[in-house]
């Protein structure tokens, strides 16, 4: 099967329940892009050949089953993919061919890195990573020079089948060597984030959740809302999910444990699967979507639709569910607040063009974000004040 094929198998989601056709607006190696994608923050997927970049993008955003990535062909040109599922989650992912040479003077680094939100560098943990680290260093130096606001994320990838000790040792070694290389280049101030990932489990979704969250300016507002919602409703943990990709765009401040996250992901799969098989409605997920699953350990999973793209999935003790009326009422307040944060964002959001962003970076101007955050705080206070 070719990478360019449209009819790759879709895992558990109905095919039409996705982000639409895979946008193959190919870019040439000098990076000329379509104008629409210029306005959205970019996530760049970079790394050596066969490190797993295309597989990650296909599995997380296009529901390809991990086994099918074995048949992906090598990427020969930059491929961009617009993710437009909601006002909160809007970005474009650019998948770079492994062989691209960032040091080549014909590579238009201003254009590529200018509007870049995150640079995800994928390192194959099962391979010798010396060459990958050299490429990583050169890429970071170049990218940072153009745009110091880029978030650098390192995926230590393909860690399936590797023991926990070896994983930790690889992470420690890669972290140390990458930081030393950058320090030698005089870049001690750059913050790198490391994630152990595999497409064969939920780790890739978890890692991508964290990457995407850093690009959502309203994250503190969403977290704040979730904190107040769970503490008023007797809930242990709540995730605000992007339903299509199953990445969580926000959660409350209690630590995330992988098992809880996996349970919530599985619940979304169950709801969408059952709904698409048995529902008479056209959409598998709509404003009536909700579900309750009782586990055999006194725990309840409770899912509610927030809007067309987002679902809130909560984990709570069975005895706290006696107050379902309170939970539902608080949820309504929460949902209203979310939709108002949306509207505020829509109003204030005129995404800057690449040139404006360049100017913004050079001037170090950050006032508009601060104003938006103040507006969001007022909103949180007014809405959560109504919760019981
Ligand atoms: N075991 C394992 N294999 C993986 C994982 N992710 C990707 N692969 C495999 O790695 C191989 C290369 O994956 P690609 O996604 O084509 O790699 P790429 O980085 O896009 O490669 P180029 O397009 O050549 O730059 C495929 O056979 C995938 O099945 C993973 O998490 N675990």
mmCIF file of C-alpha atoms and ligand atoms in Angstrom:
data_model
loop_
_atom_site.group_PDB
_atom_site.id
_atom_site.type_symbol
_atom_site.label_atom_id
_atom_site.label_comp_id
_atom_site.label_asym_id
_atom_site.label_seq_id
_atom_site.Cartn_x
_atom_site.Cartn_y
_atom_site.Cartn_z
ATOM 1 C CA UNK A 1 0.000 0.000 0.000
ATOM 2 C CA UNK A 2 1.279 3.427 -0.854
ATOM 3 C CA UNK A 3 1.648 6.261 1.622
ATOM 4 C CA UNK A 4 -0.277 8.417 -0.818
ATOM 5 C CA UNK A 5 -3.277 6.072 -0.832
ATOM 6 C CA UNK A 6 -6.469 7.520 0.515
ATOM 7 C CA UNK A 7 -8.028 4.201 1.407
ATOM 8 C CA UNK A 8 -5.824 3.069 4.254
ATOM 9 C CA UNK A 9 -7.621 1.078 6.873
ATOM 10 C CA UNK A 10 -9.237 3.065 9.636
ATOM 11 C CA UNK A 11 -8.894 1.505 13.040
ATOM 12 C CA UNK A 12 -11.878 1.656 15.372
ATOM 13 C CA UNK A 13 -13.385 4.941 14.218
ATOM 14 C CA UNK A 14 -15.792 5.114 11.314
ATOM 15 C CA UNK A 15 -13.857 6.459 8.372
ATOM 16 C CA UNK A 16 -15.943 9.593 7.962
ATOM 17 C CA UNK A 17 -15.369 10.405 11.616
ATOM 18 C CA UNK A 18 -12.009 12.018 11.123
ATOM 19 C CA UNK A 19 -10.330 15.214 10.120
ATOM 20 C CA UNK A 20 -11.286 14.787 6.473
ATOM 21 C CA UNK A 21 -9.030 13.954 3.599
ATOM 22 C CA UNK A 22 -5.357 13.860 4.295
ATOM 23 C CA UNK A 23 -4.071 17.114 2.892
ATOM 24 C CA UNK A 24 -1.273 16.306 0.578
ATOM 25 C CA UNK A 25 -0.428 19.827 -0.499
ATOM 26 C CA UNK A 26 3.104 18.803 -1.194
ATOM 27 C CA UNK A 27 5.769 21.323 -0.582
ATOM 28 C CA UNK A 28 8.991 21.342 -2.407
ATOM 29 C CA UNK A 29 12.224 21.148 -0.517
ATOM 30 C CA UNK A 30 12.440 24.903 -0.328
ATOM 31 C CA UNK A 31 9.296 24.846 1.716
ATOM 32 C CA UNK A 32 6.730 26.773 -0.302
ATOM 33 C CA UNK A 33 3.467 26.246 1.503
ATOM 34 C CA UNK A 34 -0.199 26.897 0.868
ATOM 35 C CA UNK A 35 -1.391 30.155 2.420
ATOM 36 C CA UNK A 36 -4.012 28.643 4.754
ATOM 37 C CA UNK A 37 -1.510 26.679 6.745
ATOM 38 C CA UNK A 38 0.643 29.774 7.165
ATOM 39 C CA UNK A 39 -1.812 31.227 9.641
ATOM 40 C CA UNK A 40 -1.947 28.201 11.983
ATOM 41 C CA UNK A 41 0.777 27.279 14.416
ATOM 42 C CA UNK A 42 2.898 24.499 13.013
ATOM 43 C CA UNK A 43 4.097 21.296 14.534
ATOM 44 C CA UNK A 44 7.114 20.057 12.633
ATOM 45 C CA UNK A 45 7.932 16.353 12.679
ATOM 46 C CA UNK A 46 11.627 15.880 12.083
ATOM 47 C CA UNK A 47 14.193 13.133 12.551
ATOM 48 C CA UNK A 48 16.230 10.608 10.610
ATOM 49 C CA UNK A 49 14.742 8.370 7.924
ATOM 50 C CA UNK A 50 12.606 5.501 9.194
ATOM 51 C CA UNK A 51 12.522 6.944 12.708
ATOM 52 C CA UNK A 52 8.704 6.755 12.638
ATOM 53 C CA UNK A 53 7.494 10.305 11.835
ATOM 54 C CA UNK A 54 4.829 9.454 9.277
ATOM 55 C CA UNK A 55 3.628 6.534 11.387
ATOM 56 C CA UNK A 56 3.075 8.835 14.358
ATOM 57 C CA UNK A 57 1.070 11.297 12.320
ATOM 58 C CA UNK A 58 -1.017 8.590 10.666
ATOM 59 C CA UNK A 59 -1.752 6.717 13.885
ATOM 60 C CA UNK A 60 -2.619 9.744 16.006
ATOM 61 C CA UNK A 61 -4.521 11.860 13.492
ATOM 62 C CA UNK A 62 -5.751 9.443 10.851
ATOM 63 C CA UNK A 63 -6.615 6.326 12.833
ATOM 64 C CA UNK A 64 -4.249 4.110 10.954
ATOM 65 C CA UNK A 65 -3.668 0.885 12.841
ATOM 66 C CA UNK A 66 -0.045 0.541 14.009
ATOM 67 C CA UNK A 67 0.564 -2.651 12.031
ATOM 68 C CA UNK A 68 -0.263 -0.918 8.796
ATOM 69 C CA UNK A 69 2.546 1.583 9.230
ATOM 70 C CA UNK A 70 4.857 -1.272 8.206
ATOM 71 C CA UNK A 71 3.735 -0.569 4.635
ATOM 72 C CA UNK A 72 4.302 3.178 4.667
ATOM 73 C CA UNK A 73 6.673 4.348 1.983
ATOM 74 C CA UNK A 74 9.463 6.738 2.752
ATOM 75 C CA UNK A 75 8.372 10.398 2.600
ATOM 76 C CA UNK A 76 10.044 12.171 -0.308
ATOM 77 C CA UNK A 77 8.741 15.725 0.138
ATOM 78 C CA UNK A 78 7.396 17.796 3.004
ATOM 79 C CA UNK A 79 3.794 16.778 3.649
ATOM 80 C CA UNK A 80 1.464 19.095 5.515
ATOM 81 C CA UNK A 81 -1.700 18.076 7.284
ATOM 82 C CA UNK A 82 -4.191 20.609 8.641
ATOM 83 C CA UNK A 83 -5.825 19.735 11.943
ATOM 84 C CA UNK A 84 -8.925 21.883 12.205
ATOM 85 C CA UNK A 85 -11.156 20.093 14.583
ATOM 86 C CA UNK A 86 -11.997 22.889 16.969
ATOM 87 C CA UNK A 87 -11.134 26.408 17.926
ATOM 88 C CA UNK A 88 -8.853 25.097 20.624
ATOM 89 C CA UNK A 89 -7.061 22.528 18.542
ATOM 90 C CA UNK A 90 -5.927 24.134 15.324
ATOM 91 C CA UNK A 91 -2.552 23.572 13.845
ATOM 92 C CA UNK A 92 -0.855 22.059 10.874
ATOM 93 C CA UNK A 93 1.569 19.188 11.079
ATOM 94 C CA UNK A 94 4.445 19.110 8.656
ATOM 95 C CA UNK A 95 6.075 15.763 8.133
ATOM 96 C CA UNK A 96 9.619 16.152 6.829
ATOM 97 C CA UNK A 97 11.487 13.583 4.765
ATOM 98 C CA UNK A 98 14.256 12.058 6.882
ATOM 99 C CA UNK A 99 16.898 12.856 4.284
ATOM 100 C CA UNK A 100 16.197 16.605 4.149
ATOM 101 C CA UNK A 101 19.284 18.682 4.849
ATOM 102 C CA UNK A 102 18.505 21.634 7.111
ATOM 103 C CA UNK A 103 21.993 23.082 6.703
ATOM 104 C CA UNK A 104 21.590 23.332 2.948
ATOM 105 C CA UNK A 105 21.464 27.086 2.078
ATOM 106 C CA UNK A 106 18.504 26.487 -0.286
ATOM 107 C CA UNK A 107 16.414 25.310 2.690
ATOM 108 C CA UNK A 108 14.176 28.253 3.579
ATOM 109 C CA UNK A 109 14.559 28.089 7.343
ATOM 110 C CA UNK A 110 12.889 31.476 7.980
ATOM 111 C CA UNK A 111 9.777 30.262 6.288
ATOM 112 C CA UNK A 112 9.796 26.804 7.878
ATOM 113 C CA UNK A 113 10.610 27.768 11.458
ATOM 114 C CA UNK A 114 9.010 31.238 11.448
ATOM 115 C CA UNK A 115 5.469 30.223 12.371
ATOM 116 C CA UNK A 116 6.473 27.003 14.083
ATOM 117 C CA UNK A 117 4.923 26.289 17.488
ATOM 118 C CA UNK A 118 6.655 22.994 18.237
ATOM 119 C CA UNK A 119 9.422 21.018 16.732
ATOM 120 C CA UNK A 120 9.013 17.317 17.455
ATOM 121 C CA UNK A 121 12.248 15.471 16.845
ATOM 122 C CA UNK A 122 11.803 11.712 16.590
ATOM 123 C CA UNK A 123 14.692 9.442 17.620
ATOM 124 C CA UNK A 124 14.500 5.695 17.030
ATOM 125 C CA UNK A 125 15.392 4.169 20.412
ATOM 126 C CA UNK A 126 16.059 0.802 18.783
ATOM 127 C CA UNK A 127 18.731 2.259 16.507
ATOM 128 C CA UNK A 128 22.162 3.730 17.149
ATOM 129 C CA UNK A 129 21.275 7.358 17.932
ATOM 130 C CA UNK A 130 24.620 9.133 17.378
ATOM 131 C CA UNK A 131 23.638 10.400 13.937
ATOM 132 C CA UNK A 132 20.194 11.388 15.190
ATOM 133 C CA UNK A 133 21.738 13.470 17.980
ATOM 134 C CA UNK A 134 24.009 15.307 15.539
ATOM 135 C CA UNK A 135 21.074 16.101 13.313
ATOM 136 C CA UNK A 136 19.036 17.160 16.341
ATOM 137 C CA UNK A 137 21.729 19.589 17.474
ATOM 138 C CA UNK A 138 22.047 21.172 14.004
ATOM 139 C CA UNK A 139 18.295 21.451 13.652
ATOM 140 C CA UNK A 140 17.787 23.076 17.057
ATOM 141 C CA UNK A 141 20.588 25.584 16.478
ATOM 142 C CA UNK A 142 19.090 26.622 13.158
ATOM 143 C CA UNK A 143 15.492 26.699 14.372
ATOM 144 C CA UNK A 144 16.281 28.623 17.564
ATOM 145 C CA UNK A 145 18.128 31.278 15.578
ATOM 146 C CA UNK A 146 15.031 31.899 13.453
ATOM 147 C CA UNK A 147 12.414 31.524 16.180
ATOM 148 C CA UNK A 148 13.422 31.354 19.869
ATOM 149 C CA UNK A 149 9.797 30.696 20.910
ATOM 150 C CA UNK A 150 9.716 27.199 19.402
ATOM 151 C CA UNK A 151 9.010 24.398 21.895
ATOM 152 C CA UNK A 152 11.478 21.567 21.368
ATOM 153 C CA UNK A 153 10.039 18.106 21.991
ATOM 154 C CA UNK A 154 12.085 14.927 21.672
ATOM 155 C CA UNK A 155 10.229 11.662 21.111
ATOM 156 C CA UNK A 156 12.416 8.713 22.077
ATOM 157 C CA UNK A 157 10.395 6.465 19.868
ATOM 158 C CA UNK A 158 9.727 2.731 19.278
ATOM 159 C CA UNK A 159 10.185 1.895 22.968
ATOM 160 C CA UNK A 160 7.750 -1.036 22.693
ATOM 161 C CA UNK A 161 9.409 -4.276 23.655
ATOM 162 C CA UNK A 162 12.165 -2.472 25.547
ATOM 163 C CA UNK A 163 12.488 -3.051 29.293
ATOM 164 C CA UNK A 164 11.709 -0.188 31.664
ATOM 165 C CA UNK A 165 15.336 -0.047 32.799
ATOM 166 C CA UNK A 166 16.635 0.247 29.242
ATOM 167 C CA UNK A 167 14.022 2.909 28.449
ATOM 168 C CA UNK A 168 15.094 4.998 31.418
ATOM 169 C CA UNK A 169 18.762 4.544 30.595
ATOM 170 C CA UNK A 170 18.196 5.630 26.940
ATOM 171 C CA UNK A 171 16.228 8.656 28.076
ATOM 172 C CA UNK A 172 18.902 9.673 30.555
ATOM 173 C CA UNK A 173 21.677 9.216 27.999
ATOM 174 C CA UNK A 174 19.877 11.057 25.175
ATOM 175 C CA UNK A 175 18.871 13.891 27.522
ATOM 176 C CA UNK A 176 22.421 14.278 28.787
ATOM 177 C CA UNK A 177 24.072 14.179 25.382
ATOM 178 C CA UNK A 178 21.531 16.482 23.716
ATOM 179 C CA UNK A 179 21.886 19.051 26.518
ATOM 180 C CA UNK A 180 25.697 18.832 26.433
ATOM 181 C CA UNK A 181 25.753 19.314 22.656
ATOM 182 C CA UNK A 182 23.587 22.420 22.935
ATOM 183 C CA UNK A 183 25.611 23.753 25.858
ATOM 184 C CA UNK A 184 28.777 23.361 23.728
ATOM 185 C CA UNK A 185 27.041 25.454 21.079
ATOM 186 C CA UNK A 186 26.321 28.139 23.707
ATOM 187 C CA UNK A 187 22.609 27.374 23.939
ATOM 188 C CA UNK A 188 22.148 26.550 27.606
ATOM 189 C CA UNK A 189 18.825 28.408 27.856
ATOM 190 C CA UNK A 190 16.869 26.092 25.551
ATOM 191 C CA UNK A 191 14.326 23.915 27.318
ATOM 192 C CA UNK A 192 13.975 20.416 25.869
ATOM 193 C CA UNK A 193 11.101 18.050 26.733
ATOM 194 C CA UNK A 194 11.560 14.297 26.396
ATOM 195 C CA UNK A 195 8.855 11.659 25.885
ATOM 196 C CA UNK A 196 9.143 7.872 25.631
ATOM 197 C CA UNK A 197 6.766 6.862 22.846
ATOM 198 C CA UNK A 198 5.454 3.970 20.806
ATOM 199 C CA UNK A 199 2.616 3.727 18.314
ATOM 200 C CA UNK A 200 1.746 0.324 19.803
ATOM 201 C CA UNK A 201 0.353 1.764 23.036
ATOM 202 C CA UNK A 202 -1.160 4.980 24.382
ATOM 203 C CA UNK A 203 2.186 6.644 25.014
ATOM 204 C CA UNK A 204 2.170 8.369 21.624
ATOM 205 C CA UNK A 205 -1.266 9.894 22.320
ATOM 206 C CA UNK A 206 -0.153 11.028 25.756
ATOM 207 C CA UNK A 207 3.001 12.621 24.377
ATOM 208 C CA UNK A 208 1.106 14.360 21.585
ATOM 209 C CA UNK A 209 -1.429 15.613 24.122
ATOM 210 C CA UNK A 210 1.370 17.388 25.948
ATOM 211 C CA UNK A 211 2.773 18.834 22.730
ATOM 212 C CA UNK A 212 -0.624 20.181 21.657
ATOM 213 C CA UNK A 213 -1.475 21.546 25.118
ATOM 214 C CA UNK A 214 1.537 23.840 24.994
ATOM 215 C CA UNK A 215 0.052 25.447 21.871
ATOM 216 C CA UNK A 216 -3.291 26.264 23.495
ATOM 217 C CA UNK A 217 -3.101 29.758 24.991
ATOM 218 C CA UNK A 218 -6.238 29.076 27.073
ATOM 219 C CA UNK A 219 -4.730 26.036 28.796
ATOM 220 C CA UNK A 220 -4.507 27.651 32.262
ATOM 221 C CA UNK A 221 -8.172 28.690 31.963
ATOM 222 C CA UNK A 222 -9.254 25.197 30.960
ATOM 223 C CA UNK A 223 -7.256 23.634 33.790
ATOM 224 C CA UNK A 224 -8.683 26.071 36.247
ATOM 225 C CA UNK A 225 -12.222 25.245 35.122
ATOM 226 C CA UNK A 226 -11.535 21.524 35.430
ATOM 227 C CA UNK A 227 -10.060 21.911 38.915
ATOM 228 C CA UNK A 228 -13.109 23.764 40.156
ATOM 229 C CA UNK A 229 -15.478 21.356 38.403
ATOM 230 C CA UNK A 230 -13.956 18.211 39.929
ATOM 231 C CA UNK A 231 -13.591 19.584 43.414
ATOM 232 C CA UNK A 232 -17.245 20.723 43.468
ATOM 233 C CA UNK A 233 -18.526 17.461 42.024
ATOM 234 C CA UNK A 234 -16.646 14.775 43.982
ATOM 235 C CA UNK A 235 -14.740 13.620 40.887
ATOM 236 C CA UNK A 236 -11.266 12.095 41.084
ATOM 237 C CA UNK A 237 -9.971 12.901 37.625
ATOM 238 C CA UNK A 238 -11.304 14.585 34.477
ATOM 239 C CA UNK A 239 -9.900 14.791 30.968
ATOM 240 C CA UNK A 240 -11.095 17.133 28.252
ATOM 241 C CA UNK A 241 -10.653 15.048 25.125
ATOM 242 C CA UNK A 242 -10.441 15.864 21.477
ATOM 243 C CA UNK A 243 -12.688 12.977 20.454
ATOM 244 C CA UNK A 244 -11.243 12.240 17.034
ATOM 245 C CA UNK A 245 -7.606 11.986 17.989
ATOM 246 C CA UNK A 246 -8.103 10.973 21.637
ATOM 247 C CA UNK A 247 -5.502 13.476 22.702
ATOM 248 C CA UNK A 248 -6.504 15.305 25.858
ATOM 249 C CA UNK A 249 -6.297 19.041 25.534
ATOM 250 C CA UNK A 250 -6.539 19.662 29.278
ATOM 251 C CA UNK A 251 -6.891 17.857 32.584
ATOM 252 C CA UNK A 252 -7.144 18.887 36.246
ATOM 253 C CA UNK A 253 -4.022 19.437 38.305
ATOM 254 C CA UNK A 254 -3.828 15.950 39.871
ATOM 255 C CA UNK A 255 -1.119 13.784 38.290
ATOM 256 C CA UNK A 256 -2.010 11.794 35.164
ATOM 257 C CA UNK A 257 -1.529 8.084 35.491
ATOM 258 C CA UNK A 258 -1.283 6.162 32.260
ATOM 259 C CA UNK A 259 -3.908 3.583 33.261
ATOM 260 C CA UNK A 260 -6.592 6.202 33.871
ATOM 261 C CA UNK A 261 -5.804 7.863 30.574
ATOM 262 C CA UNK A 262 -6.006 4.516 28.749
ATOM 263 C CA UNK A 263 -9.333 3.706 30.380
ATOM 264 C CA UNK A 264 -10.771 7.033 29.245
ATOM 265 C CA UNK A 265 -9.436 6.540 25.695
ATOM 266 C CA UNK A 266 -11.011 3.088 25.597
ATOM 267 C CA UNK A 267 -14.286 4.536 26.770
ATOM 268 C CA UNK A 268 -14.320 6.985 23.850
ATOM 269 C CA UNK A 269 -13.722 4.068 21.466
ATOM 270 C CA UNK A 270 -16.584 2.099 22.997
ATOM 271 C CA UNK A 271 -18.996 5.032 22.798
ATOM 272 C CA UNK A 272 -18.130 5.900 19.195
ATOM 273 C CA UNK A 273 -18.182 2.254 18.081
ATOM 274 C CA UNK A 274 -21.547 1.493 19.656
ATOM 275 C CA UNK A 275 -22.991 4.748 18.508
ATOM 276 C CA UNK A 276 -21.907 4.296 14.915
ATOM 277 C CA UNK A 277 -23.248 0.734 14.818
ATOM 278 C CA UNK A 278 -26.602 1.245 16.543
ATOM 279 C CA UNK A 279 -27.434 4.936 16.403
ATOM 280 C CA UNK A 280 -30.076 6.127 13.983
ATOM 281 C CA UNK A 281 -28.384 9.531 13.892
ATOM 282 C CA UNK A 282 -25.896 10.376 11.171
ATOM 283 C CA UNK A 283 -23.201 11.523 13.526
ATOM 284 C CA UNK A 284 -21.531 9.078 15.890
ATOM 285 C CA UNK A 285 -20.988 11.882 18.392
ATOM 286 C CA UNK A 286 -23.463 14.699 18.975
ATOM 287 C CA UNK A 287 -24.905 16.863 21.746
ATOM 288 C CA UNK A 288 -26.857 13.924 23.161
ATOM 289 C CA UNK A 289 -23.736 11.807 23.563
ATOM 290 C CA UNK A 290 -23.114 10.645 27.080
ATOM 291 C CA UNK A 291 -22.182 7.366 28.666
ATOM 292 C CA UNK A 292 -21.723 5.774 32.053
ATOM 293 C CA UNK A 293 -19.609 2.687 32.685
ATOM 294 C CA UNK A 294 -19.438 1.018 36.109
ATOM 295 C CA UNK A 295 -16.198 -0.830 36.701
ATOM 296 C CA UNK A 296 -15.885 -3.753 39.109
ATOM 297 C CA UNK A 297 -13.719 -1.764 41.536
ATOM 298 C CA UNK A 298 -16.320 0.749 42.702
ATOM 299 C CA UNK A 299 -15.281 3.221 40.063
ATOM 300 C CA UNK A 300 -17.399 4.975 37.471
ATOM 301 C CA UNK A 301 -16.396 6.369 34.103
ATOM 302 C CA UNK A 302 -18.681 9.163 33.016
ATOM 303 C CA UNK A 303 -18.540 10.754 29.559
ATOM 304 C CA UNK A 304 -20.391 13.884 28.446
ATOM 305 C CA UNK A 305 -20.343 15.735 25.173
ATOM 306 C CA UNK A 306 -18.938 19.267 25.502
ATOM 307 C CA UNK A 307 -19.189 20.311 21.878
ATOM 308 C CA UNK A 308 -18.940 18.743 18.447
ATOM 309 C CA UNK A 309 -15.282 17.902 18.955
ATOM 310 C CA UNK A 310 -14.714 17.730 22.669
ATOM 311 C CA UNK A 311 -15.821 15.298 25.355
ATOM 312 C CA UNK A 312 -15.307 15.397 29.086
ATOM 313 C CA UNK A 313 -14.431 12.010 30.571
ATOM 314 C CA UNK A 314 -14.470 11.739 34.370
ATOM 315 C CA UNK A 315 -13.367 9.049 36.795
ATOM 316 C CA UNK A 316 -15.164 8.969 40.145
ATOM 317 C CA UNK A 317 -16.063 6.687 43.030
ATOM 318 C CA UNK A 318 -19.426 4.983 42.826
ATOM 319 C CA UNK A 319 -20.651 6.469 46.111
ATOM 320 C CA UNK A 320 -20.064 10.007 44.815
ATOM 321 C CA UNK A 321 -22.310 9.363 41.858
ATOM 322 C CA UNK A 322 -25.340 9.464 44.152
ATOM 323 C CA UNK A 323 -25.150 13.202 43.623
ATOM 324 C CA UNK A 324 -25.514 12.877 39.846
ATOM 325 C CA UNK A 325 -27.823 15.914 39.727
ATOM 326 C CA UNK A 326 -25.073 18.089 41.192
ATOM 327 C CA UNK A 327 -22.495 16.653 38.800
ATOM 328 C CA UNK A 328 -24.760 17.295 35.818
ATOM 329 C CA UNK A 329 -25.574 20.806 36.936
ATOM 330 C CA UNK A 330 -21.903 21.639 37.456
ATOM 331 C CA UNK A 331 -21.143 20.089 34.111
ATOM 332 C CA UNK A 332 -23.630 22.483 32.439
ATOM 333 C CA UNK A 333 -21.834 25.435 34.044
ATOM 334 C CA UNK A 334 -18.539 23.979 32.883
ATOM 335 C CA UNK A 335 -19.824 23.515 29.332
ATOM 336 C CA UNK A 336 -21.175 27.072 29.170
ATOM 337 C CA UNK A 337 -17.853 28.413 30.351
ATOM 338 C CA UNK A 338 -15.989 26.400 27.710
ATOM 339 C CA UNK A 339 -18.197 27.698 24.937
ATOM 340 C CA UNK A 340 -17.670 31.246 26.145
ATOM 341 C CA UNK A 341 -13.908 30.757 26.213
ATOM 342 C CA UNK A 342 -14.295 29.556 22.620
ATOM 343 C CA UNK A 343 -16.244 32.645 21.627
ATOM 344 C CA UNK A 344 -13.744 34.930 23.314
ATOM 345 C CA UNK A 345 -10.981 33.226 21.455
ATOM 346 C CA UNK A 346 -12.792 33.481 18.139
ATOM 347 C CA UNK A 347 -13.275 37.200 18.695
ATOM 348 C CA UNK A 348 -9.739 37.915 19.723
ATOM 349 C CA UNK A 349 -8.146 35.515 17.310
ATOM 350 C CA UNK A 350 -6.825 36.916 14.152
ATOM 351 C CA UNK A 351 -3.883 34.606 13.757
ATOM 352 C CA UNK A 352 -0.829 36.547 12.698
ATOM 353 C CA UNK A 353 0.733 36.006 9.316
ATOM 354 C CA UNK A 354 4.310 34.782 9.146
ATOM 355 C CA UNK A 355 5.554 38.361 8.702
ATOM 356 C CA UNK A 356 3.529 39.678 11.628
ATOM 357 C CA UNK A 357 4.762 36.837 13.767
ATOM 358 C CA UNK A 358 8.349 37.570 12.841
ATOM 359 C CA UNK A 359 7.808 41.164 13.902
ATOM 360 C CA UNK A 360 6.140 39.964 17.087
ATOM 361 C CA UNK A 361 9.090 37.705 17.887
ATOM 362 C CA UNK A 362 11.596 40.463 17.235
ATOM 363 C CA UNK A 363 9.746 42.975 19.399
ATOM 364 C CA UNK A 364 9.196 40.404 22.151
ATOM 365 C CA UNK A 365 5.631 41.677 22.356
ATOM 366 C CA UNK A 366 3.298 39.551 24.463
ATOM 367 C CA UNK A 367 0.594 41.950 25.626
ATOM 368 C CA UNK A 368 -2.373 40.597 23.671
ATOM 369 C CA UNK A 369 -2.069 37.127 25.221
ATOM 370 C CA UNK A 370 -2.045 38.627 28.684
ATOM 371 C CA UNK A 371 -5.218 40.578 27.966
ATOM 372 C CA UNK A 372 -6.943 37.414 26.770
ATOM 373 C CA UNK A 373 -5.912 35.578 29.899
ATOM 374 C CA UNK A 374 -7.415 38.346 32.052
ATOM 375 C CA UNK A 375 -10.698 38.057 30.105
ATOM 376 C CA UNK A 376 -10.645 34.273 30.587
ATOM 377 C CA UNK A 377 -10.079 34.650 34.324
ATOM 378 C CA UNK A 378 -13.110 36.930 34.660
ATOM 379 C CA UNK A 379 -15.120 34.380 32.775
ATOM 380 C CA UNK A 380 -13.974 31.460 34.938
ATOM 381 C CA UNK A 381 -14.895 33.384 38.059
ATOM 382 C CA UNK A 382 -18.354 34.274 36.799
ATOM 383 C CA UNK A 383 -19.165 30.753 35.589
ATOM 384 C CA UNK A 384 -17.667 28.674 38.347
ATOM 385 C CA UNK A 385 -19.343 30.918 40.878
ATOM 386 C CA UNK A 386 -22.581 29.254 39.768
ATOM 387 C CA UNK A 387 -21.375 25.720 40.491
ATOM 388 C CA UNK A 388 -22.704 24.051 43.603
HETATM 389 N N1 LIG B 1 8.339 -1.097 16.766
HETATM 390 C C1 LIG B 1 7.919 0.087 16.323
HETATM 391 N N2 LIG B 1 8.020 0.402 15.013
HETATM 392 C C2 LIG B 1 7.565 1.616 14.607
HETATM 393 C C3 LIG B 1 7.015 2.551 15.524
HETATM 394 N N3 LIG B 1 6.701 3.669 14.822
HETATM 395 C C4 LIG B 1 7.025 3.434 13.539
HETATM 396 N N4 LIG B 1 7.546 2.193 13.399
HETATM 397 C C5 LIG B 1 8.004 1.553 12.155
HETATM 398 O O1 LIG B 1 9.113 2.288 11.648
HETATM 399 C C6 LIG B 1 9.149 2.202 10.224
HETATM 400 C C7 LIG B 1 9.383 3.560 9.624
HETATM 401 O O2 LIG B 1 8.267 4.364 9.887
HETATM 402 P P1 LIG B 1 7.938 5.695 9.037
HETATM 403 O O3 LIG B 1 6.795 6.315 9.718
HETATM 404 O O4 LIG B 1 7.831 5.402 7.599
HETATM 405 O O5 LIG B 1 9.262 6.534 9.283
HETATM 406 P P2 LIG B 1 9.590 8.017 8.772
HETATM 407 O O6 LIG B 1 10.378 8.662 9.863
HETATM 408 O O7 LIG B 1 8.362 8.723 8.318
HETATM 409 O O8 LIG B 1 10.549 7.711 7.535
HETATM 410 P P3 LIG B 1 10.929 8.658 6.293
HETATM 411 O O9 LIG B 1 9.686 8.984 5.585
HETATM 412 O O10 LIG B 1 11.879 7.803 5.485
HETATM 413 O O11 LIG B 1 11.637 9.857 6.859
HETATM 414 C C8 LIG B 1 7.826 1.557 9.807
HETATM 415 O O12 LIG B 1 8.081 0.213 9.458
HETATM 416 C C9 LIG B 1 6.952 1.611 11.056
HETATM 417 O O13 LIG B 1 6.064 0.508 11.168
HETATM 418 C C10 LIG B 1 6.928 2.184 16.904
HETATM 419 O O14 LIG B 1 6.461 2.924 17.790
HETATM 420 N N5 LIG B 1 7.392 0.937 17.261
#
